[in-house]
Short mmCIF file of C-alpha atoms and ligand atoms in Angstrom, two decimals:
data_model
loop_
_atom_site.label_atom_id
_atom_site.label_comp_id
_atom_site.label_asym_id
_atom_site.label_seq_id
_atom_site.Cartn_x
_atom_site.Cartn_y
_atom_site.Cartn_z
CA UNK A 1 -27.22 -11.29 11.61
CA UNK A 2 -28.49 -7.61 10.28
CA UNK A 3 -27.07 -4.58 11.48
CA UNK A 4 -28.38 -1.67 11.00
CA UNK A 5 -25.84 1.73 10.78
CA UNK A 6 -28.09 4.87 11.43
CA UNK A 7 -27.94 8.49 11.41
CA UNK A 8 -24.38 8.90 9.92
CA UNK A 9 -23.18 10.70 6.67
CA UNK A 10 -21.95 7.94 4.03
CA UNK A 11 -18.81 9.41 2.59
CA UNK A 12 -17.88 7.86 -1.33
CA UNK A 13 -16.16 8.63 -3.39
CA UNK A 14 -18.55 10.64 -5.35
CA UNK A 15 -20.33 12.47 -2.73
CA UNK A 16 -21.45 12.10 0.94
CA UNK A 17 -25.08 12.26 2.14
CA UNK A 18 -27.37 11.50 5.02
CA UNK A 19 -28.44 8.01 5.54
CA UNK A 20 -28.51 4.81 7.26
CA UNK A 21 -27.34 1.32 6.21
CA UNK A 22 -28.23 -2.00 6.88
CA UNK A 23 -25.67 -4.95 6.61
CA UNK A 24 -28.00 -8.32 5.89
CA UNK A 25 -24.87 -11.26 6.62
CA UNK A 26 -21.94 -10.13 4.98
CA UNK A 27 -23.31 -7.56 2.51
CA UNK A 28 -24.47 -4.54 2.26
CA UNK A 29 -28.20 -4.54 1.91
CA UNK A 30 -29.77 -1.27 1.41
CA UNK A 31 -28.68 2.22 1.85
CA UNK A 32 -31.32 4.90 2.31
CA UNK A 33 -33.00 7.01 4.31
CA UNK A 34 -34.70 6.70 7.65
CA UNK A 35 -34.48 2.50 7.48
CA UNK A 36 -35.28 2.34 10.92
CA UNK A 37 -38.64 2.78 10.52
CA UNK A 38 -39.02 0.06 7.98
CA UNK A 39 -36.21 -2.63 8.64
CA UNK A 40 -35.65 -4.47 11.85
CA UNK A 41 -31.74 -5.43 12.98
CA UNK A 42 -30.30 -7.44 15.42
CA UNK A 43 -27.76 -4.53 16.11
CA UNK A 44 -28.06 -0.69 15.98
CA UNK A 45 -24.68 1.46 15.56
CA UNK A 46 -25.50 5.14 16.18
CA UNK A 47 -23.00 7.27 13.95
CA UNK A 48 -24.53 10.18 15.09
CA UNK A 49 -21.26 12.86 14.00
CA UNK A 50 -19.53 10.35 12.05
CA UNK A 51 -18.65 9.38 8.63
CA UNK A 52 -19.49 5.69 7.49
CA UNK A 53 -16.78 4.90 4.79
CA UNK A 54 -16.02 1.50 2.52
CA UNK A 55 -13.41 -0.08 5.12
CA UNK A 56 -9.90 1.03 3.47
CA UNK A 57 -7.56 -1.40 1.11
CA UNK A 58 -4.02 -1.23 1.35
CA UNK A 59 -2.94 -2.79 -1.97
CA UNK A 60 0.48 -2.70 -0.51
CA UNK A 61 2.08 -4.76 2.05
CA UNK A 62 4.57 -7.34 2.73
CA UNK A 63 3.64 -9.79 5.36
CA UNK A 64 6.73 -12.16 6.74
CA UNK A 65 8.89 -10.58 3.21
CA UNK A 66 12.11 -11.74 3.63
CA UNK A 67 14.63 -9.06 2.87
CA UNK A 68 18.07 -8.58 3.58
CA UNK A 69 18.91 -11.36 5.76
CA UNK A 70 15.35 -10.77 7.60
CA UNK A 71 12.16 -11.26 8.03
CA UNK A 72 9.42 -8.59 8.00
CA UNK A 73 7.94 -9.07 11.18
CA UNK A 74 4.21 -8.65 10.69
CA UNK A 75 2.27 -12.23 10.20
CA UNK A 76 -0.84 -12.62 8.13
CA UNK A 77 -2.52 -12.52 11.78
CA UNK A 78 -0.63 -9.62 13.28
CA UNK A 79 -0.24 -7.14 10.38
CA UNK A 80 -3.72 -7.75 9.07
CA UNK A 81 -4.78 -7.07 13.15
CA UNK A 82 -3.22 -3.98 12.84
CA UNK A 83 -4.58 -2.73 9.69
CA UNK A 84 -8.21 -3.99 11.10
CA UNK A 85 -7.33 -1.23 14.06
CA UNK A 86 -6.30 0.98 11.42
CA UNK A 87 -9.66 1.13 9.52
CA UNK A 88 -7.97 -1.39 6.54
CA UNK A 89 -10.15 -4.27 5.65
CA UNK A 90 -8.45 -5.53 2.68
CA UNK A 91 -5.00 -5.91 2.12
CA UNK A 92 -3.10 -6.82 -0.96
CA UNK A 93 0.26 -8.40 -0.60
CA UNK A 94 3.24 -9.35 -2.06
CA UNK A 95 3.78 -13.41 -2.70
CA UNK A 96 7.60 -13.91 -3.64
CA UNK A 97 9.09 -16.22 -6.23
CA UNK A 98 12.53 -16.81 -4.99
CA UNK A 99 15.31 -16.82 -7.92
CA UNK A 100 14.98 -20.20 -9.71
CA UNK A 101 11.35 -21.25 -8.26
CA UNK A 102 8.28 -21.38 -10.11
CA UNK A 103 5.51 -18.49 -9.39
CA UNK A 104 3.26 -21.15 -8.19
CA UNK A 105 5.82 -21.94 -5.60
CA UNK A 106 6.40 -18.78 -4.22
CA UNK A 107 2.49 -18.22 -4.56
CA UNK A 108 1.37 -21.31 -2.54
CA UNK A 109 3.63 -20.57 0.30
CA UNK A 110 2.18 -16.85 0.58
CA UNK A 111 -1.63 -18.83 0.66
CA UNK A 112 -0.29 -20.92 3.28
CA UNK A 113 1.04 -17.73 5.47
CA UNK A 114 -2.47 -16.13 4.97
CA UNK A 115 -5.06 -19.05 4.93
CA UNK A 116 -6.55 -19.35 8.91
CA UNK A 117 -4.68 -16.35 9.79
CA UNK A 118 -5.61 -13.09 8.28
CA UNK A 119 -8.28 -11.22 10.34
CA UNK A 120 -9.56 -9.49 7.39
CA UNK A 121 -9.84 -10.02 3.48
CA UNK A 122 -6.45 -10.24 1.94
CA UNK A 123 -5.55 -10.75 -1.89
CA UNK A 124 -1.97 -11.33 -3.70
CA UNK A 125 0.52 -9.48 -6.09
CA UNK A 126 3.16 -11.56 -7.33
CA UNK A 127 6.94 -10.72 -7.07
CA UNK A 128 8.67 -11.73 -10.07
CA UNK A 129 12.59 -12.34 -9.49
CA UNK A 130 13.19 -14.54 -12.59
CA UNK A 131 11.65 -13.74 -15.61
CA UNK A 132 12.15 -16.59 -18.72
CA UNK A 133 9.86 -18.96 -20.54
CA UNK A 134 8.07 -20.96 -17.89
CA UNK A 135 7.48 -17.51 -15.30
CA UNK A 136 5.81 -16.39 -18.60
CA UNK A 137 3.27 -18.58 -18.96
CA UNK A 138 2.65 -18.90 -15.27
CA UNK A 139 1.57 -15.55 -15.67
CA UNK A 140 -1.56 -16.52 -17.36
CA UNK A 141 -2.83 -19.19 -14.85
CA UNK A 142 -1.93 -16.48 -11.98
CA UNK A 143 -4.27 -14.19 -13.65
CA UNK A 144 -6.99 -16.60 -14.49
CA UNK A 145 -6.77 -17.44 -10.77
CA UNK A 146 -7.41 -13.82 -9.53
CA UNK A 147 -3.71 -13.13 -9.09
CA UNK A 148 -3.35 -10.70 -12.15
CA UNK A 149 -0.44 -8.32 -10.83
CA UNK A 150 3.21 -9.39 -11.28
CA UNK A 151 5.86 -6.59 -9.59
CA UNK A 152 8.90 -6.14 -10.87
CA UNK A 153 12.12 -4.31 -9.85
CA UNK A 154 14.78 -1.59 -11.39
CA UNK A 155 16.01 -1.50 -7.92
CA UNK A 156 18.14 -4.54 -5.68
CA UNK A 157 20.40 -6.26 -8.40
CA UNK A 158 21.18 -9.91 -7.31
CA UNK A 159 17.89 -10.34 -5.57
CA UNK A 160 15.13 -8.88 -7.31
CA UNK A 161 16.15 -6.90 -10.08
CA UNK A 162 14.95 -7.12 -13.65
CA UNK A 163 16.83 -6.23 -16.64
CA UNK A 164 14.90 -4.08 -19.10
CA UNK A 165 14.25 -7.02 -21.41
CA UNK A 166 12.79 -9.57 -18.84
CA UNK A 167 10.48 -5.95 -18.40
CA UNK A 168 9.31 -5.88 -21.31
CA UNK A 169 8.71 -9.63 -22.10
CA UNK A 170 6.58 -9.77 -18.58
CA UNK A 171 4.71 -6.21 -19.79
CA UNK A 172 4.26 -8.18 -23.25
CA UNK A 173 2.50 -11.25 -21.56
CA UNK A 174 -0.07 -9.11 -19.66
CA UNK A 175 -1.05 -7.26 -22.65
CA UNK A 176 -2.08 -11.15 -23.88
CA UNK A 177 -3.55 -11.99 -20.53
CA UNK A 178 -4.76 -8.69 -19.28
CA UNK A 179 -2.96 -8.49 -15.81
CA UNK A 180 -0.77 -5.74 -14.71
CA UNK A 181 2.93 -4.90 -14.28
CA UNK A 182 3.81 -2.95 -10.82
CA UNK A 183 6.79 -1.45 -11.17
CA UNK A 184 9.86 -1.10 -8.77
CA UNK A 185 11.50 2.08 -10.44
CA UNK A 186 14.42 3.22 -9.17
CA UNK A 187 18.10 2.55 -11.23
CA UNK A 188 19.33 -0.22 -8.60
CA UNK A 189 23.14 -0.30 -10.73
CA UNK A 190 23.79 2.83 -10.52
CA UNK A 191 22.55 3.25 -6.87
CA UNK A 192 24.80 0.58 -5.82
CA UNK A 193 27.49 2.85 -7.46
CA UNK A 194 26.90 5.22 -5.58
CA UNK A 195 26.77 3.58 -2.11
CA UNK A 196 30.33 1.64 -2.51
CA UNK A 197 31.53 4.83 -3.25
CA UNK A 198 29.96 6.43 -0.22
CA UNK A 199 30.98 3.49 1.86
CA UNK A 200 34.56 3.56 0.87
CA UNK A 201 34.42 7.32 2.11
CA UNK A 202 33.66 6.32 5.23
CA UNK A 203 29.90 7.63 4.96
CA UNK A 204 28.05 4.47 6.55
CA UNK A 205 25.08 5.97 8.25
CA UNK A 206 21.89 5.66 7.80
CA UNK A 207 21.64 8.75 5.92
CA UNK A 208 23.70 7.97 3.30
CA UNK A 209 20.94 5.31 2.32
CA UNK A 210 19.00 8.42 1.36
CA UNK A 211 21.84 10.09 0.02
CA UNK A 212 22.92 6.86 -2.42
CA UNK A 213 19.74 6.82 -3.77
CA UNK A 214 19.48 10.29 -6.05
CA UNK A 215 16.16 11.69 -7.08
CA UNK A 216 16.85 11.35 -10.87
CA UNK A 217 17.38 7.46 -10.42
CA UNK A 218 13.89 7.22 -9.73
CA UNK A 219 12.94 9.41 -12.55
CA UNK A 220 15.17 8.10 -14.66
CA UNK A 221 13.66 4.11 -13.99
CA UNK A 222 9.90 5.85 -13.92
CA UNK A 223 10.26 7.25 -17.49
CA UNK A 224 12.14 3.89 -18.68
CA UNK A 225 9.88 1.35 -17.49
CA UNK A 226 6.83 3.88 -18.50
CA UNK A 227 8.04 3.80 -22.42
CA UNK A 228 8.62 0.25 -22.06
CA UNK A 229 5.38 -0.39 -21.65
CA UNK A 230 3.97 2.03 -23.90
CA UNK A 231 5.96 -0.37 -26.57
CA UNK A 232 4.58 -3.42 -25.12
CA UNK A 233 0.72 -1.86 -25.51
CA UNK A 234 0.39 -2.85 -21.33
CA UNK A 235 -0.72 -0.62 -18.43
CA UNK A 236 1.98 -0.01 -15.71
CA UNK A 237 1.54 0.57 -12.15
CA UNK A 238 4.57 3.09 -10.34
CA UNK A 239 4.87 1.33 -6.74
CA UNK A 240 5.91 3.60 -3.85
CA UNK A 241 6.62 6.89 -5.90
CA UNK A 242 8.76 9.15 -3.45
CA UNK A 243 10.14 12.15 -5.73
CA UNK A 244 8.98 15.36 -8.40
CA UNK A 245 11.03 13.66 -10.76
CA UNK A 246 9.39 10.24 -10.91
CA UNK A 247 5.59 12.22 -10.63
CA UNK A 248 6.98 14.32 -13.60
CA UNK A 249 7.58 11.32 -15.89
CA UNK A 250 3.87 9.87 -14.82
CA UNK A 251 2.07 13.38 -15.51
CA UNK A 252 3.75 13.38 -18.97
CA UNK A 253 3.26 9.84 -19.58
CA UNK A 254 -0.51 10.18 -18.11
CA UNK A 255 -1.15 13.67 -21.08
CA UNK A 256 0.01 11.48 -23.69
CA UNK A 257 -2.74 8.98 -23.18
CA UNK A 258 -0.65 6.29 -21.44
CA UNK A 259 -2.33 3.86 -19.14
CA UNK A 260 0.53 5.07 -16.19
CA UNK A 261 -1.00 4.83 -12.59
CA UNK A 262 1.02 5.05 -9.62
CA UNK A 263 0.28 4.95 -5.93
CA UNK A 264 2.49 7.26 -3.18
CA UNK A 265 2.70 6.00 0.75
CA UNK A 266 2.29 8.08 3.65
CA UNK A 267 5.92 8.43 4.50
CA UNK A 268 6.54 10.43 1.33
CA UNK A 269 3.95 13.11 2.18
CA UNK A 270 4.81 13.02 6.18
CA UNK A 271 8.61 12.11 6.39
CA UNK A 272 11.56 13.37 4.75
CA UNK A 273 15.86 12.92 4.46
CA UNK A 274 15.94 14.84 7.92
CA UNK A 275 14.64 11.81 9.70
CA UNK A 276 17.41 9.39 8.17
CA UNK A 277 19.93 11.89 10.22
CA UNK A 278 20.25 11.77 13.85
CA UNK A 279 23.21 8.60 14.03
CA UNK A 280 22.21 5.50 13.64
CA UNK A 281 18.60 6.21 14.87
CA UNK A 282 17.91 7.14 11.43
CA UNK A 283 17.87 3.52 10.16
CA UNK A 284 14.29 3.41 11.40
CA UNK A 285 13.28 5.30 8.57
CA UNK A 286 15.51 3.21 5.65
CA UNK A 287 12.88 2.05 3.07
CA UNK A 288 13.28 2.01 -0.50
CA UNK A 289 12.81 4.61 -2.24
CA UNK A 290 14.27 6.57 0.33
CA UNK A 291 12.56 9.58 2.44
CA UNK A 292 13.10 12.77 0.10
CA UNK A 293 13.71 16.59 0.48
CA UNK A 294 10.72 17.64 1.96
CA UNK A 295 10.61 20.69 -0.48
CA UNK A 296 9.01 20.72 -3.20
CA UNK A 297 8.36 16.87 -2.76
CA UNK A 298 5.56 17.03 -0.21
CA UNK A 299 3.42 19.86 -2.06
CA UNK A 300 3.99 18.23 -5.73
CA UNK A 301 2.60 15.06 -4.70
CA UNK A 302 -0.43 16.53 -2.60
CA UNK A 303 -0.70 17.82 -6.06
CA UNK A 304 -0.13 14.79 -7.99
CA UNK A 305 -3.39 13.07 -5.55
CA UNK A 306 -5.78 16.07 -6.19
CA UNK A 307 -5.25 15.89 -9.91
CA UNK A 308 -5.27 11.85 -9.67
CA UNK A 309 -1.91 11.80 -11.38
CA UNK A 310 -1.55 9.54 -8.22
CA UNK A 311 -4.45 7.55 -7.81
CA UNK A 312 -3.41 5.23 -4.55
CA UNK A 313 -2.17 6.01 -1.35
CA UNK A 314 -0.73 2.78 -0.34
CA UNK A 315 1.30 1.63 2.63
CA UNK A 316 4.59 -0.35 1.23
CA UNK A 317 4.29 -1.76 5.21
CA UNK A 318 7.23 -3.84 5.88
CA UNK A 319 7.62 -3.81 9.38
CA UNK A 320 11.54 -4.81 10.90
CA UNK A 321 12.31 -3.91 14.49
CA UNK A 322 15.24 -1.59 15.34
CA UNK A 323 16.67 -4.06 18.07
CA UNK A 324 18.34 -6.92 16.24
CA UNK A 325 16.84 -6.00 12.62
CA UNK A 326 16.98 -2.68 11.65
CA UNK A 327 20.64 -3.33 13.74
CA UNK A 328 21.77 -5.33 11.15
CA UNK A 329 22.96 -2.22 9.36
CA UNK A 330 25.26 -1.20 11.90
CA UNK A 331 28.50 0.21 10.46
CA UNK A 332 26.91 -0.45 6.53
CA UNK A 333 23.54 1.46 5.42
CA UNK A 334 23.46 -0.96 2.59
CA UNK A 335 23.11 -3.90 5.09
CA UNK A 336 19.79 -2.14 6.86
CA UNK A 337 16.29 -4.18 6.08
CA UNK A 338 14.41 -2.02 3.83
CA UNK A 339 10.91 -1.12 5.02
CA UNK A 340 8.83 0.61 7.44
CA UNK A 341 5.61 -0.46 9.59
CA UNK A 342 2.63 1.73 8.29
CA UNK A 343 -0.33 -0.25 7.65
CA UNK A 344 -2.31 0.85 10.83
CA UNK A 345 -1.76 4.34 10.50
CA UNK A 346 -2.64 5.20 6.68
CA UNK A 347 -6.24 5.87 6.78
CA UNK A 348 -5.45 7.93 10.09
CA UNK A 349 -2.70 10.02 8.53
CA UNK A 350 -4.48 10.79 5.49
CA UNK A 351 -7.64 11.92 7.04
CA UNK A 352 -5.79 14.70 9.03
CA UNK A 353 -3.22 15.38 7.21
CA UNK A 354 -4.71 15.55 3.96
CA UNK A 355 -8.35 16.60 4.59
CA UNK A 356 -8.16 17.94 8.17
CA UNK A 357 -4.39 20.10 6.96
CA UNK A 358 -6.86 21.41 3.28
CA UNK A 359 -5.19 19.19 0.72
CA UNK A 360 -7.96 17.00 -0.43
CA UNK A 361 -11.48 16.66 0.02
CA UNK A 362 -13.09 14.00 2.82
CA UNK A 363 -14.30 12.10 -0.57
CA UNK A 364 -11.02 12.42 -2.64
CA UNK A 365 -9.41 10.96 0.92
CA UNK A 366 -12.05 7.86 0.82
CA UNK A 367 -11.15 7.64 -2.90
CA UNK A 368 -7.60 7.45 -2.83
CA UNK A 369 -7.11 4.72 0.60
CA UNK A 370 -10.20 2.79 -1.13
CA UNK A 371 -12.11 3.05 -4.11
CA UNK A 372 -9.69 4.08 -6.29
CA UNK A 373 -7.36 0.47 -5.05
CA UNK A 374 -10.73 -1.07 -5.70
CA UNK A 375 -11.34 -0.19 -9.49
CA UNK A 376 -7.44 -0.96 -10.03
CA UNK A 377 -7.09 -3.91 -8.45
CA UNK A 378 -10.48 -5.44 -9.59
CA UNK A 379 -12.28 -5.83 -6.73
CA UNK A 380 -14.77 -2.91 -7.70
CA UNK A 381 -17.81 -2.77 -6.44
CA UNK A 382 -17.65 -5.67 -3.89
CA UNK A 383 -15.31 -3.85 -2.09
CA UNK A 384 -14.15 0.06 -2.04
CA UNK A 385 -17.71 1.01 -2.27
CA UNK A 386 -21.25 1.71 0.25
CA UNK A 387 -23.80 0.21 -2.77
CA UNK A 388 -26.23 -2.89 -2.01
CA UNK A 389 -24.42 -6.06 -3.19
CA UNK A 390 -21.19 -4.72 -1.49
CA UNK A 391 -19.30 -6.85 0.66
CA UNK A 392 -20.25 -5.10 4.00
CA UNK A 393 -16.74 -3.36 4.75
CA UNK A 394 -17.53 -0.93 6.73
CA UNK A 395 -15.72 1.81 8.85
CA UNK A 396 -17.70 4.34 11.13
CA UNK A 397 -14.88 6.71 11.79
CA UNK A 398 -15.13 9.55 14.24
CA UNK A 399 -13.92 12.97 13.01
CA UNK A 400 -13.10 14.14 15.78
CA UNK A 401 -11.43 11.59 18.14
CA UNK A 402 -7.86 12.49 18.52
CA UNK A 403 -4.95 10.34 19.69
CA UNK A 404 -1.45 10.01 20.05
CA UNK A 405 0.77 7.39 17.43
CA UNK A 406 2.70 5.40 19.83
CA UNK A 407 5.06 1.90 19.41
CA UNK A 408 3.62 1.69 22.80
CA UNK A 409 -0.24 1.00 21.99
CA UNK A 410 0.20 0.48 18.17
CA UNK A 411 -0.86 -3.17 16.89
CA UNK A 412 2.22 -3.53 14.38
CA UNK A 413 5.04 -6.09 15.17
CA UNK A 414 7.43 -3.41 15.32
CA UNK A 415 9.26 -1.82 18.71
CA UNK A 416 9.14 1.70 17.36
CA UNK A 417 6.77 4.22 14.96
CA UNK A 418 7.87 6.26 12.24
CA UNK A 419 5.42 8.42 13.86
CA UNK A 420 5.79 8.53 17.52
CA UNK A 421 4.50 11.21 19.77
CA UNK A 422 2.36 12.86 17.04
CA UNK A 423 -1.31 13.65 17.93
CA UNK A 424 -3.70 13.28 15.29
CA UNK A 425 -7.44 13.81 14.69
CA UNK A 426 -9.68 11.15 13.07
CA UNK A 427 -9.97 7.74 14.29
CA UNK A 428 -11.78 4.68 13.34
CA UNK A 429 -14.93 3.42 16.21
CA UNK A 430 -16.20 0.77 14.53
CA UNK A 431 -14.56 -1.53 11.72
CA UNK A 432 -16.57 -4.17 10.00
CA UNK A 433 -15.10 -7.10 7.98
CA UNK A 434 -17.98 -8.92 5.81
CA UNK A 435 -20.77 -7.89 8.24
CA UNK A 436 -18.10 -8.91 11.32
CA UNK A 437 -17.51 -5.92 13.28
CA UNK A 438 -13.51 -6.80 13.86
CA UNK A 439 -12.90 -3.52 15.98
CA UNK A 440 -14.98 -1.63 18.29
CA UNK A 441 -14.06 1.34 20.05
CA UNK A 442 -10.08 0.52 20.37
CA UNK A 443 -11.21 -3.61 20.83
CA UNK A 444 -10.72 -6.25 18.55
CA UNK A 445 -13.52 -8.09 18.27
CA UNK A 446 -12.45 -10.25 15.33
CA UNK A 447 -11.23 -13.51 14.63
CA UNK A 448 -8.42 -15.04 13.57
CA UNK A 449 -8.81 -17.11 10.27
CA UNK A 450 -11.96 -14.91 9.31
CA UNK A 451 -9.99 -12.84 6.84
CA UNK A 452 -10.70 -14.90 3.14
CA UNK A 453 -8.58 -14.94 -0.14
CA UNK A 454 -9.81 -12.53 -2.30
CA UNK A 455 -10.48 -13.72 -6.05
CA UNK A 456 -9.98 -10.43 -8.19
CA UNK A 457 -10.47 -9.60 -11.90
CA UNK A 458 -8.38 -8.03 -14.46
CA UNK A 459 -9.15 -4.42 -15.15
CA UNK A 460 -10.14 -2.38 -18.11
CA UNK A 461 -6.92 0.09 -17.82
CA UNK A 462 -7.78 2.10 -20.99
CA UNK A 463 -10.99 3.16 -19.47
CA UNK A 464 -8.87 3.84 -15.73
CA UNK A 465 -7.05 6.44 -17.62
O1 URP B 501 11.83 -0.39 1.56
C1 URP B 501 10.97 -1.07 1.07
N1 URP B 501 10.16 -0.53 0.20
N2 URP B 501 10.83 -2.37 1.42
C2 URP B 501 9.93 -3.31 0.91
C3 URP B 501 10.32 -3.86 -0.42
C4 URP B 501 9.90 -2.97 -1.55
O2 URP B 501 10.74 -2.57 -2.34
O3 URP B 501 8.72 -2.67 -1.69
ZN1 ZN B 502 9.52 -1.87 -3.91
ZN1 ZN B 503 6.98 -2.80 -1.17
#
């Protein structure tokens, strides 16, 4: 099957131009000028007006995670459906070793979850609860397999929390193996502190989640787990960075030559500690770390992604209804399932908030939801990139199609949006999976079981930096 993309402006990373492309199978197969003169296809997409952008990778998600008594509610097959809809064609999530179990454990069961389901191509970071001699040297078949990120936690003591030397023993083993440690930072002790002593005041909404959880605990856990690995000689990757504080310690980290990356979500640019309020409706928008001030958060971090002190706008998607799940919190913050559904909606918000509302460029915005992910998470230039050879991920995304965010017509397993009611600008028309086309004009078109493990590489950090 060859499909040939005409009349469109290719948007990269490094520049957007005029020109066709034709998808030979599942890969890209030229990209050039007036092709339709020389090249036949079975199909012809006019993206006359559009962009045509690498599909986007969400190197963030947690399919099925369970988590606080719960279980996100997104499958392999629904959340990667969504994130299809969503212009995402690659997803990266999080297999769990359970306290006491081996990686491989953990890592086979998150293969199983995926294999015949995912819509779209799908890799794995692995959650590390127990770190000790055997985990160790796990670590190195994980990364010769194409597994080579291992996230650890500051943050939830008794379930996945790390103390500072199981850190730095797993940040020693990937400087021998070359994988990468994503960090969890926030101080999970003395946020726990915090919330009994909220709780025994009698403050058990919602908002007090966001309250608990102070600003300089993230900073604090940042910086820490930052000069931890500067001893250990190993890259770190912040997950889900929320706060000033936290993108202060990465900035100062990232001028003293340190190979410190870190990745924001939408929610911390869009949403702030004002939506945790409003009763017990506010648990919709629990997630750790929490929604901040929106002043000077919002601004600092547009910031941070212009100057790439943040190089990844991930998701952190971790979808739990309010009836039943989010419910679970009733009367207790610290009972509510961490985690919000996003994965659909990143590419969308990002285009108009962030290029449409003048914070970054349309290129910087292709950058940061997919090349950037790409280079980091070694799957560079097969994916996150419009080059022949490239795996033919493709999104023709309209520019000017506006629509409403609704629970009501979103594809996420969740009964309500973080976002609902807001009209936004930029949408994806066409989304191609390995020369597929998975979604077509607000259809899916794709197939269950299509979506295919994803091998990747370790990474020269040094040279990232
Ligand atoms: O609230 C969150 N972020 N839930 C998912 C688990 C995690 O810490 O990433
Ligand atoms: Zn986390
Ligand atoms: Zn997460």
């Amino acid at each position: 099957m060859r499909t040939l993309i005409v009349n469109g402006t290719v948007v990269t990373a490094d520049g957007s131009y005029q020109a066709d492309v034709l998808v030979d199978g599942e890969t890209i197969a030229a990209v050039g000028t007036g092709l339709a003169a020389t090249v036949t296809a079975d199909e012809t997409i006019d993206a006359t007006g559009k962009y045509v952008i690498p599909g986007g990778i969400d190197v963030h998600t947690h399919m099925e995670l369970p988590f606080g008594g719960t279980f996100a509610k997104d499958t392999f097959e629904t959340g990667s459906r969504a994130a299809a809809f969503g212009g995402t064609t690659t997803i990266v999530d999080f297999a769990v070793q359970s306290k006491g179990q081996a990686l491989r454990t953990g890592l086979d069961t998150w293969y199983a979850k995926a294999e015949g389901n995912a819509v779209i191509d799908y890799g794995f970071h692995m959650i590390m609860s127990d770190v000790n001699d055997a985990t160790l040297a796990e670590m190195d078949q994980l990364v010769a397999e194409g597994v080579p990120d291992f996230k650890l936690f500051t943050a939830y003591p008794g379930v996945f929390y790390s103390p500072d030397d199981h850190i730095f023993r797993a940040m020693q083993q990937t400087t021998r193996n070359g994988g990468l440690i994503l960090m969890h930072a926030e101080n999970g002790p003395a946020i726990d502190a915090v919330a009994a002593d909220l709780v025994a005041e009698g403050k058990t909404d919602p908002y007090y989640h966001g309250v608990a959880r102070y600003p300089v605990f993230e900073g604090e856990a940042t910086n820490r787990v930052i000069r931890l690995a500067e001893a250990a000689h190993a890259p770190v990757y912040i997950v889900h960075l929320s706060v000033v504080d936290a993108l202060n310690q990465v900035r100062a980290a990232r001028d003293r030559g340190s190979m410190a990356f870190a990745e924001t979500c939408p929610q911390y640019l869009f949403l702030s500690i004002d939506d945790l309020g409003n009763g017990f409706n506010g648990a919709k928008f629990v997630c750790s770390p929490p929604l901040r001030e929106k002043n000077p958060n919002w601004q600092e971090l547009w910031t941070g992604l212009r100057k790439n002190d943040l190089q990844v706008v991930s998701t952190d998607h971790c979808p739990f209804d309010f009836h039943g799940q989010k419910e679970l919190g009733r009367g207790d913050f610290r009972k509510i399932p961490n985690g919000l559904p996003g994965v659909e909606d990143r590419v969308d918000l990002l285009f108009n908030g962030g290029v449409l509302g003048g914070q970054i460029t349309k290129e910087r915005w292709v950058e940061i939801i997919s090349t950037e992910p790409a280079k980091l998470f070694g799957m560079y230039p097969k994916k996150g990139a419009i080059v022949a050879g490239a795996d033919a991920d493709i999104v023709v995304y309209d520019p000017e199609r506006k629509r409403t965010i609704s629970a009501d017509t979103h594809h996420m397993n969740a009964d309500y949006s973080c976002y609902e009611g807001w009209e936004i600008q930029g949408a994806s028309d066409v989304v191609m999976s390995r020369g597929s086309v998975v979604v077509r004009n607000g259809e899916f078109t794709g197939r269950k079981g299509h979506g295919k493990f994803i091998k990747r590489a370790t990474t020269d950090y040094a040279r990232m930096v």
